[in-house]
Short mmCIF file of C-alpha atoms in Angstrom, two decimals:
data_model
loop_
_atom_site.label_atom_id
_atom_site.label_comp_id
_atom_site.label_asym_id
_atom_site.label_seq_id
_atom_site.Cartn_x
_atom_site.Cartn_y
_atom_site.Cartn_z
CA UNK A 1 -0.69 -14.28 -108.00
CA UNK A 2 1.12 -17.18 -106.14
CA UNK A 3 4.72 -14.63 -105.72
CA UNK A 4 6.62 -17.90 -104.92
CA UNK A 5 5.93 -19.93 -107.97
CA UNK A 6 5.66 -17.18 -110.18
CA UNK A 7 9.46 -16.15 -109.06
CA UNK A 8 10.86 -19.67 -109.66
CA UNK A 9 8.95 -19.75 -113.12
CA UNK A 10 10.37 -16.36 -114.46
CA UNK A 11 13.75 -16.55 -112.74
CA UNK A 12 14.77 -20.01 -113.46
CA UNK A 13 16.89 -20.94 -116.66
CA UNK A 14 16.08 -24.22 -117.30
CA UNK A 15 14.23 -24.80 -120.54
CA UNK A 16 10.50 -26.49 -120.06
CA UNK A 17 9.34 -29.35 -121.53
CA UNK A 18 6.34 -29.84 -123.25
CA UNK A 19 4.18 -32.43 -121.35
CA UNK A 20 0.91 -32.32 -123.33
CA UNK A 21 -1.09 -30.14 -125.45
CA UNK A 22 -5.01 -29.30 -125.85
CA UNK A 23 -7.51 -27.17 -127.93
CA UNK A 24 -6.46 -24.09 -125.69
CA UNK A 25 -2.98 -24.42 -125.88
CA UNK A 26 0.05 -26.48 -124.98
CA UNK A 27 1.37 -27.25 -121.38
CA UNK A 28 4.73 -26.97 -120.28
CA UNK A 29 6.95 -27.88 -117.04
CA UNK A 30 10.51 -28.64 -116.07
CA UNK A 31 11.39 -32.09 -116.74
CA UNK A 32 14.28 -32.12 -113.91
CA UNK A 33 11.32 -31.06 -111.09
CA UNK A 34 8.08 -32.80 -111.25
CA UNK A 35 7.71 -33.26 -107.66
CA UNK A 36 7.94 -29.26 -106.72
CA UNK A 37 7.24 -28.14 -111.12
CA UNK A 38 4.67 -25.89 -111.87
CA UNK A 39 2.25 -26.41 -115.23
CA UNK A 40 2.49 -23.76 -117.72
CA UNK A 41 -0.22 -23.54 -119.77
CA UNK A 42 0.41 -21.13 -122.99
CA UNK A 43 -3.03 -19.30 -125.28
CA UNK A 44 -1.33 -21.32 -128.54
CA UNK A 45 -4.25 -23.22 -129.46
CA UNK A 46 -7.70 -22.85 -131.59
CA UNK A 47 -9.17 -19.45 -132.25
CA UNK A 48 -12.06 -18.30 -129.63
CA UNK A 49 -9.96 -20.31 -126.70
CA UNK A 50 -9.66 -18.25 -123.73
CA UNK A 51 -7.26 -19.11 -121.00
CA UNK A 52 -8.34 -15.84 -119.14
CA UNK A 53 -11.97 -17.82 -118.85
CA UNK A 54 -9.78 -20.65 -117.94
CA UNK A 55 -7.92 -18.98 -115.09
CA UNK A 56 -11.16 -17.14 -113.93
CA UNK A 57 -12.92 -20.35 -113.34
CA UNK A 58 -10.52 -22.16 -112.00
CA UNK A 59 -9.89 -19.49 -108.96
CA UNK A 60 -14.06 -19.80 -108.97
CA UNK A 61 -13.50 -23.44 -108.38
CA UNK A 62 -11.17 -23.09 -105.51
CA UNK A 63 -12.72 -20.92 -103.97
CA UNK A 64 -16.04 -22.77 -103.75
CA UNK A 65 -14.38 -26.20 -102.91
CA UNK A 66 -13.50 -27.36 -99.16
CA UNK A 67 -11.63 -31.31 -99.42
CA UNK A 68 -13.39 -32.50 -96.74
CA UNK A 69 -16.83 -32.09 -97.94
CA UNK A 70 -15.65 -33.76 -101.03
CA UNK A 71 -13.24 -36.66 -100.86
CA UNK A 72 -13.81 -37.84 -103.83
CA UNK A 73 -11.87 -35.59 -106.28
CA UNK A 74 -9.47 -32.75 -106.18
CA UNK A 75 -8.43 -29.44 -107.85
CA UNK A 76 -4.93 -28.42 -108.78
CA UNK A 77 -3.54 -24.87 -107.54
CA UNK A 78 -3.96 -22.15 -109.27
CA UNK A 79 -0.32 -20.08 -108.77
CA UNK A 80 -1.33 -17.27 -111.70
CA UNK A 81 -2.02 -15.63 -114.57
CA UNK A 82 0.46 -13.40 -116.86
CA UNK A 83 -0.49 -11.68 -119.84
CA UNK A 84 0.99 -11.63 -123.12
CA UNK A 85 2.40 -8.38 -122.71
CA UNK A 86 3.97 -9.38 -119.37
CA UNK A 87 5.44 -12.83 -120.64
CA UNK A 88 8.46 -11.53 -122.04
CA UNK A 89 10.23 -12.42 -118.34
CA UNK A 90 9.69 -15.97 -118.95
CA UNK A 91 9.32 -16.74 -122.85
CA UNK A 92 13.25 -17.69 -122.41
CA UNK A 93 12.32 -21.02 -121.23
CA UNK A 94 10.68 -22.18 -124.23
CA UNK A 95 12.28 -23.44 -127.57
CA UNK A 96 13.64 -21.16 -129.92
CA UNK A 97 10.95 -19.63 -132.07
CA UNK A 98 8.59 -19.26 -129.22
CA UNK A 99 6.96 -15.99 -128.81
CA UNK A 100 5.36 -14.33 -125.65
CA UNK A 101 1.53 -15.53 -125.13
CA UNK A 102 -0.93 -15.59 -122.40
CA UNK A 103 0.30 -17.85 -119.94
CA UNK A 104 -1.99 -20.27 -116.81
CA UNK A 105 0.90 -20.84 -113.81
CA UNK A 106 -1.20 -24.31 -111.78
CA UNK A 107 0.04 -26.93 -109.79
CA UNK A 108 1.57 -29.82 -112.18
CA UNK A 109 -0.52 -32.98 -111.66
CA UNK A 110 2.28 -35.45 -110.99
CA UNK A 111 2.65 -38.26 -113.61
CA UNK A 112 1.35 -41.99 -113.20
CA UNK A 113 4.88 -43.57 -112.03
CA UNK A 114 6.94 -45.70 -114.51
CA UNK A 115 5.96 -49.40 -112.66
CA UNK A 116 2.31 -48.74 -113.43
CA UNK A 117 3.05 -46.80 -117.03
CA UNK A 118 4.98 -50.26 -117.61
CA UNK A 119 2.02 -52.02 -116.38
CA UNK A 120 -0.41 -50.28 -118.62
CA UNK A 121 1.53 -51.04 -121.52
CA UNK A 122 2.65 -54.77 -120.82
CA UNK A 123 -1.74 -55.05 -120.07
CA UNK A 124 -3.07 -53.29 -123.69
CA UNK A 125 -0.63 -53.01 -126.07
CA UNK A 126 1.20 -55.63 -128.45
CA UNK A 127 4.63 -56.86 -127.22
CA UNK A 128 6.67 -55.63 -130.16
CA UNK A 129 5.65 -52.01 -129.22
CA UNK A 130 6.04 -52.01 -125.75
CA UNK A 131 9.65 -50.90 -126.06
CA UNK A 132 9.13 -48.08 -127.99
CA UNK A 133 6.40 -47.02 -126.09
CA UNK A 134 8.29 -47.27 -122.81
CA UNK A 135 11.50 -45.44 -124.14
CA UNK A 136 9.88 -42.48 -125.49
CA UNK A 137 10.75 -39.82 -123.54
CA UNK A 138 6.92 -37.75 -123.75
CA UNK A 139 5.36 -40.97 -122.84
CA UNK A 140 6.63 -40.43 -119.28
CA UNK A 141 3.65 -37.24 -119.00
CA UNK A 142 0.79 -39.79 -118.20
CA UNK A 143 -2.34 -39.30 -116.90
CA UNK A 144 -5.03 -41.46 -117.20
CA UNK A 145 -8.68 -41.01 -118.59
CA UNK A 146 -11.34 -42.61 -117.49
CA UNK A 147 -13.98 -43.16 -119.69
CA UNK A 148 -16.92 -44.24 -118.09
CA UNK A 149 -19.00 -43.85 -120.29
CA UNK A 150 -17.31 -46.38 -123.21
CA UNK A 151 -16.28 -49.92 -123.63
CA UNK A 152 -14.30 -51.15 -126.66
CA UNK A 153 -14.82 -53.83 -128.98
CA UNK A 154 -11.97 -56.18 -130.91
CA UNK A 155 -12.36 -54.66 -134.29
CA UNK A 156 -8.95 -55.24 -136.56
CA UNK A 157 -5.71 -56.82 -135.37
CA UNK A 158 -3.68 -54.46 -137.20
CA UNK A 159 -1.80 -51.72 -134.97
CA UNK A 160 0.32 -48.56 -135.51
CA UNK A 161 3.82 -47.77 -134.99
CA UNK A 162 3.54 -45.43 -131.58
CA UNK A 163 1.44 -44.96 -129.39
CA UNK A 164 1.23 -42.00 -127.04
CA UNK A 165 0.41 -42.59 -123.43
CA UNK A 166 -0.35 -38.97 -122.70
CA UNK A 167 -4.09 -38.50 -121.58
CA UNK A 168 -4.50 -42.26 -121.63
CA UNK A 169 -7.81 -43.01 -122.47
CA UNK A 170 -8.45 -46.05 -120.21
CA UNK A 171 -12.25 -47.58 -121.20
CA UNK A 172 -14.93 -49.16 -119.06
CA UNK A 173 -14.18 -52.68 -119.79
CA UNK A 174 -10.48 -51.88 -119.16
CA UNK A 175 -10.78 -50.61 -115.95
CA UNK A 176 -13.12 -53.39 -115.81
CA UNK A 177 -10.08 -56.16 -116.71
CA UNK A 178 -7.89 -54.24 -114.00
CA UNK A 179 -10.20 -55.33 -111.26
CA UNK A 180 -10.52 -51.39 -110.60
CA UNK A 181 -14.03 -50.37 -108.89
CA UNK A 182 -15.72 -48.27 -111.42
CA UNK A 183 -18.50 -47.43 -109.12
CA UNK A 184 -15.98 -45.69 -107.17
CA UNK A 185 -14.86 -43.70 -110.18
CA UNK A 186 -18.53 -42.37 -110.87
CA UNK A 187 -19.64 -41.58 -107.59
CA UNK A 188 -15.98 -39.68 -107.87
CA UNK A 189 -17.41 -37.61 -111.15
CA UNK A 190 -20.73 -37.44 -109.54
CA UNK A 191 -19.72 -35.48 -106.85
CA UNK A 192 -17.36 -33.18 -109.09
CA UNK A 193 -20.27 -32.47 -111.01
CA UNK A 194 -22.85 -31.47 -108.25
CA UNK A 195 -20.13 -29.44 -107.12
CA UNK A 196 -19.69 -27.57 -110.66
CA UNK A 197 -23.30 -27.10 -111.14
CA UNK A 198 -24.64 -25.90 -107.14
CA UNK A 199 -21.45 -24.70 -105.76
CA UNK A 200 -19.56 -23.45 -107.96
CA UNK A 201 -22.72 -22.52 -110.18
CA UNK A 202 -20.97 -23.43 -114.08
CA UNK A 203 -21.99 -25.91 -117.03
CA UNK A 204 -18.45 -28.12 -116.45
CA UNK A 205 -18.89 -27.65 -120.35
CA UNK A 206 -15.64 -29.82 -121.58
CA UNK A 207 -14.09 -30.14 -118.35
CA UNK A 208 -11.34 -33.02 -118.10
CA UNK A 209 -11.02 -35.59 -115.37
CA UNK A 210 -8.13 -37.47 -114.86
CA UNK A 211 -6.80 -40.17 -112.71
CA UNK A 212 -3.10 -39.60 -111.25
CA UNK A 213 -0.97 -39.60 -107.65
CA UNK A 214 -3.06 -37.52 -104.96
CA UNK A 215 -1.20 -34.24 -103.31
CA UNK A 216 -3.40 -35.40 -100.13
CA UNK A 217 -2.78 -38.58 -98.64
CA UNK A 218 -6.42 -38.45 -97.80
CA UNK A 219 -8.07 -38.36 -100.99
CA UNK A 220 -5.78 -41.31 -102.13
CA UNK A 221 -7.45 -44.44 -103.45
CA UNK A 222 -5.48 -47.60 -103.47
CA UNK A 223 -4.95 -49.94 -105.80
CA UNK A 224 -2.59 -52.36 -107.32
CA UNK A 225 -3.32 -51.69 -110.24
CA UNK A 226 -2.64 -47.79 -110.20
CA UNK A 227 -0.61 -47.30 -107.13
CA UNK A 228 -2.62 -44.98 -105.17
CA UNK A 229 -3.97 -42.24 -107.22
CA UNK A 230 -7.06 -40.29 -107.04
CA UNK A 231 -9.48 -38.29 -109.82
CA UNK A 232 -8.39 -34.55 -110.66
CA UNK A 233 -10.87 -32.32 -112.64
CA UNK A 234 -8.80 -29.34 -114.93
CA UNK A 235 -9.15 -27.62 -118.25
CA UNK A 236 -11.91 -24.71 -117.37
CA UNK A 237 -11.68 -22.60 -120.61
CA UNK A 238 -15.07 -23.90 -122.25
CA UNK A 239 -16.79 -23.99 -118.81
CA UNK A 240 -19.60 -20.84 -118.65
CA UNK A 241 -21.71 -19.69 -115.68
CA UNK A 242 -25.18 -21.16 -115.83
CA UNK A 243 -28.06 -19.63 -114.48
CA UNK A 244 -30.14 -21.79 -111.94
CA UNK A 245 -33.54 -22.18 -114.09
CA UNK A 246 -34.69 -24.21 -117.32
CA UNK A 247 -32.19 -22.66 -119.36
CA UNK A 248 -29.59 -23.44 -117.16
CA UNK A 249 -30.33 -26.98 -117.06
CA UNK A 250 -30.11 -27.30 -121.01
CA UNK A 251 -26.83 -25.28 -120.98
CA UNK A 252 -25.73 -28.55 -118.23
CA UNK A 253 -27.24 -31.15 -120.08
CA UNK A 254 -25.83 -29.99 -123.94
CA UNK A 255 -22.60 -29.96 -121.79
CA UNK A 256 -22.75 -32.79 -120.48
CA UNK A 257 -23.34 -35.13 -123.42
CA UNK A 258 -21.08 -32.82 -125.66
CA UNK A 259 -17.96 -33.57 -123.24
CA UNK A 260 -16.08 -36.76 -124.20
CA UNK A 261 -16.93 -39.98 -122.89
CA UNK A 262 -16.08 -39.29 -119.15
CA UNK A 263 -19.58 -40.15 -117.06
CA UNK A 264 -21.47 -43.16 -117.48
CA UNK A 265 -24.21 -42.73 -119.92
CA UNK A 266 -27.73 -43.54 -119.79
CA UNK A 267 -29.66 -45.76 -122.40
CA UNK A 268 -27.26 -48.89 -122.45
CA UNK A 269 -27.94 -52.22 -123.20
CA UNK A 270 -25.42 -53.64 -120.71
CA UNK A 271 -26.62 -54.37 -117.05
CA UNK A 272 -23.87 -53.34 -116.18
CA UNK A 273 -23.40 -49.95 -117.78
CA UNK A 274 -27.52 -49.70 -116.47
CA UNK A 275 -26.25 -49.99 -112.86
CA UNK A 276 -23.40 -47.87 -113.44
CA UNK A 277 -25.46 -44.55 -114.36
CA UNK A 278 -27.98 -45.43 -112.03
CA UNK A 279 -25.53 -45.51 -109.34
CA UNK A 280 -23.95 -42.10 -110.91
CA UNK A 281 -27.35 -40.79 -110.63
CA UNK A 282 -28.30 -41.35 -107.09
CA UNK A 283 -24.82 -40.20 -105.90
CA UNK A 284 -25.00 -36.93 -107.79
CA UNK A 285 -28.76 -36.49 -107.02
CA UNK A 286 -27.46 -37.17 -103.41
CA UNK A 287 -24.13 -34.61 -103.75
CA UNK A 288 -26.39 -32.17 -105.09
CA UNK A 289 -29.27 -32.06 -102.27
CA UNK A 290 -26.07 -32.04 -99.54
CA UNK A 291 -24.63 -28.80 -101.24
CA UNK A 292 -28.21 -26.84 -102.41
CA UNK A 293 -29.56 -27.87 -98.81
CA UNK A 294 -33.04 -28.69 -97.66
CA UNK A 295 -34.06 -25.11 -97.47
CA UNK A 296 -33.67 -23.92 -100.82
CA UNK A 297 -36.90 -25.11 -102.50
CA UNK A 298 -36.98 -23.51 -106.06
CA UNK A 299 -33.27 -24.95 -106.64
CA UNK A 300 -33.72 -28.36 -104.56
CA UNK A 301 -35.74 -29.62 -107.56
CA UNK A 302 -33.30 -28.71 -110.62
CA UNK A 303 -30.56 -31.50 -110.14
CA UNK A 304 -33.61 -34.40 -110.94
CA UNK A 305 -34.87 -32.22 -113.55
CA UNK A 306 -31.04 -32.21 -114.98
CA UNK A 307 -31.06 -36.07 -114.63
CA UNK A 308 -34.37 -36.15 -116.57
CA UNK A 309 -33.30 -34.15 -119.17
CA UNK A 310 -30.06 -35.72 -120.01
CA UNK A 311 -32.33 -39.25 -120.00
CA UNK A 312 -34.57 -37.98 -122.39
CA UNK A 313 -31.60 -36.33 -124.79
CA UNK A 314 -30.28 -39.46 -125.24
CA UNK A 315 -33.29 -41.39 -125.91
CA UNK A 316 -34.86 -38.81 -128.17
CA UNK A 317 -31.40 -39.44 -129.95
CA UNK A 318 -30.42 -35.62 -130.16
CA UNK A 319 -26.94 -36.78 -129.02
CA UNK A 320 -26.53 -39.97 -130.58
CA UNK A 321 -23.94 -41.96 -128.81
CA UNK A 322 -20.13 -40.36 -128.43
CA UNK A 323 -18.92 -38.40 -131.18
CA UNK A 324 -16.16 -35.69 -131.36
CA UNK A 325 -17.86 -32.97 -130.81
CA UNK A 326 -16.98 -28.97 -132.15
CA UNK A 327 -16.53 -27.28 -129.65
CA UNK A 328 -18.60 -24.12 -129.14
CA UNK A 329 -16.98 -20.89 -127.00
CA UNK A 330 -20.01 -17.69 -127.15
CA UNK A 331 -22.13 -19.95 -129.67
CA UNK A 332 -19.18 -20.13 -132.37
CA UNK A 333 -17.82 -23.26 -133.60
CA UNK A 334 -14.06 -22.62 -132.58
CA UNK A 335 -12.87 -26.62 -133.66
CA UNK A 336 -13.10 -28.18 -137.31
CA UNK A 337 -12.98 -31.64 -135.72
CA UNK A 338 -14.99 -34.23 -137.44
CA UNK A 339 -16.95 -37.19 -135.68
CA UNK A 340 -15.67 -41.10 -135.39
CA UNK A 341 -18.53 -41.76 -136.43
CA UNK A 342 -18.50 -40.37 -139.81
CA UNK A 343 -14.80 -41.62 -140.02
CA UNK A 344 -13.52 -38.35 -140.83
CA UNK A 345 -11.29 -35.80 -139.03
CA UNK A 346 -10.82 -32.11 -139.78
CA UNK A 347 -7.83 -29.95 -140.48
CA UNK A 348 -6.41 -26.62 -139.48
CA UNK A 349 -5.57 -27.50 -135.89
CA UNK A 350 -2.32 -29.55 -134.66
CA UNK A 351 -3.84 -32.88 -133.15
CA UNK A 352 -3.84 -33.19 -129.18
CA UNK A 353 -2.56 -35.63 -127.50
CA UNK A 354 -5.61 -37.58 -126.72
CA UNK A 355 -7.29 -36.81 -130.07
CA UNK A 356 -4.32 -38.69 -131.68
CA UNK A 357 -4.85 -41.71 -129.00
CA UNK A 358 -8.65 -42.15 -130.27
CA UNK A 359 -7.58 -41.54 -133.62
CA UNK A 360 -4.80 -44.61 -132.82
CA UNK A 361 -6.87 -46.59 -131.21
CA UNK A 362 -9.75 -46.38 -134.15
CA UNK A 363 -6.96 -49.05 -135.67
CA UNK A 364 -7.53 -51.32 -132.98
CA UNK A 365 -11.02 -51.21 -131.63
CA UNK A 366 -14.57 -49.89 -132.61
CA UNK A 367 -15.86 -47.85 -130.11
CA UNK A 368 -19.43 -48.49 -129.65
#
């Protein structure tokens, strides 16, 4: 337990603010303090959720990750865990009618800034919304989403109301149309991943990435476009240990095509999108023999055999194409989410913030 942080969060009076919310539960910090805030993360969301497994891997992850051997993404602090029957001290800062719950103290990932939220808008969005969109208060909690692994295609002109720029989902052929480097980006994820799977030795099953300010000027990437920002991985409740045999490498692979549209995918039609997972191939294939090492023959093989099987997934069409997927915690379905593709969504949960983006943006593209 970080004493410091944990201190500030129990002793402090001013009420948090709820910055975003996912399957696990919702996330709170103070509104008046990004720079020096700490994330809260409450145990309010779907049944079978556990943000002990969450808190658990996340110290796993830390421990196993040195910055300079991997530039290319970064891990927030982890400043503690509190239980539900120890949450009493701090269940003050919340709005009325919240009770204690397990709580996840981490290092808040700072916001995008306002020039480039402005930017964002002004870029994809229809003039007569952007002033809503950029006077709404929760809008200021973005982080950006890059999905690698999807382009969008013009499919109806009409648009809703709002909009929520929380967990931005930011598509290949937009981050295409801001002149960003998306080769950059996977070789980012690539390296994340070969760290999950040989350092840190877990599936990355439903693990988030995000693109947002960098705590270390050295893992900064610039851009106009962005400001300088860099990739963050977080959300570790769903991940699981994997063991390093055939098993394990169906665990990764179900995992891996199961998560939302994050990596690039295999089986494209576009050159580009072809070049794009090849390249994410070779650098993880690359990350992964750096971290195994050249002595370690019975694991040096496994991270091809992963690529393989993930190829021949998709083409056998046992994942067919991007769907939201239930989530599965011990082998139990703990989501009652539908698919896009079936054009129907389930009930019984409150909709996070970046389910209710797809489901928004379903008005204004088709996702292929």
């Amino acid at each position: 337990m970080d004493n410091i942080h944990y201190n500030h969060a129990t002793i402090s009076t001013t009420p948090l603010h709820r910055i975003g919310a996912g399957f696990c539960g919702s996330v709170w910090s103070d509104v008046h303090a990004i720079a020096h805030s700490v994330a809260i993360k409450r145990e309010d969301g779907g049944r079978g959720r556990s943000l002990k497994n969450d808190s658990d891997v996340h110290q796993q992850l830390l421990a196993a990750y040195k910055p300079k051997n991997f530039l290319g993404f970064t891990i927030p602090k982890w400043h503690g865990y509190i239980a539900q029957d120890e949450a009493n001290e701090i269940v003050h800062r919340f709005p009325r009618g919240y009770s204690a719950c397990n709580l996840l103290l981490t290092e808040r990932i700072h916001p995008v800034p306002e020039t480039i939220r402005h930017h964002l808008v002004k870029r994809f969005f229809p003039r007569k919304l952007a002033h809503d969109i950029n006077a709404d208060p929760n809008n200021h909690d973005c982080l950006i989403r890059p999905y690698l692994g999807k382009r969008r295609r013009l499919y109806s002109k009409s648009v809703l109301s709002s909009y929520s720029l929380r967990n931005f989902p930011l598509h290949l052929d937009q981050i295409e149309e801001l002149g960003l480097d998306a080769f950059v980006y996977s070789h980012c994820m690539a390296q994340a991943l070969a760290f999950m799977h040989w350092s840190a030795k877990i599936d990355a099953n439903d693990v988030e990435f995000v693109l947002a300010p960098a705590n270390d000027p050295e893992l900064a990437v610039p851009s106009k476009a962005l400001g300088d920002h860099c990739m963050w991985i977080l959300d570790f409740d769903c991940c699981r240990s994997m063991t390093m045999d055939s098993q394990g490498l169906k665990q990764a692979a179900r995992a891996f095509l199961r998560n939302d549209p994050f990596y690039p995918r295999p089986g494209k039609e576009k050159m580009e999108d072809i070049r794009l997972w090849d390249w994410f191939k070779s650098s993880y294939l690359r990350a992964s023999s750096q971290i195994i090492g050249k002595h370690d023959a019975r694991r040096l093989s496994l991270p091809s055999q992963l690529m393989e099987l993930i190829e021949q997934m998709t083409l056998n069409k046992e994942h067919p194409g991007w769907i939201l997927n239930p989530k599965t915690v011990n082998g139990e379905n703990t989501e009652s989410q539908g698919t896009f593709e079936s054009g129907m969504m389930g009930s019984g949960h409150e909709l996070e913030d970046d389910l209710l983006n797809e489901e928004l943006y379903l008005e204004l593209y088709l996702l292929e």
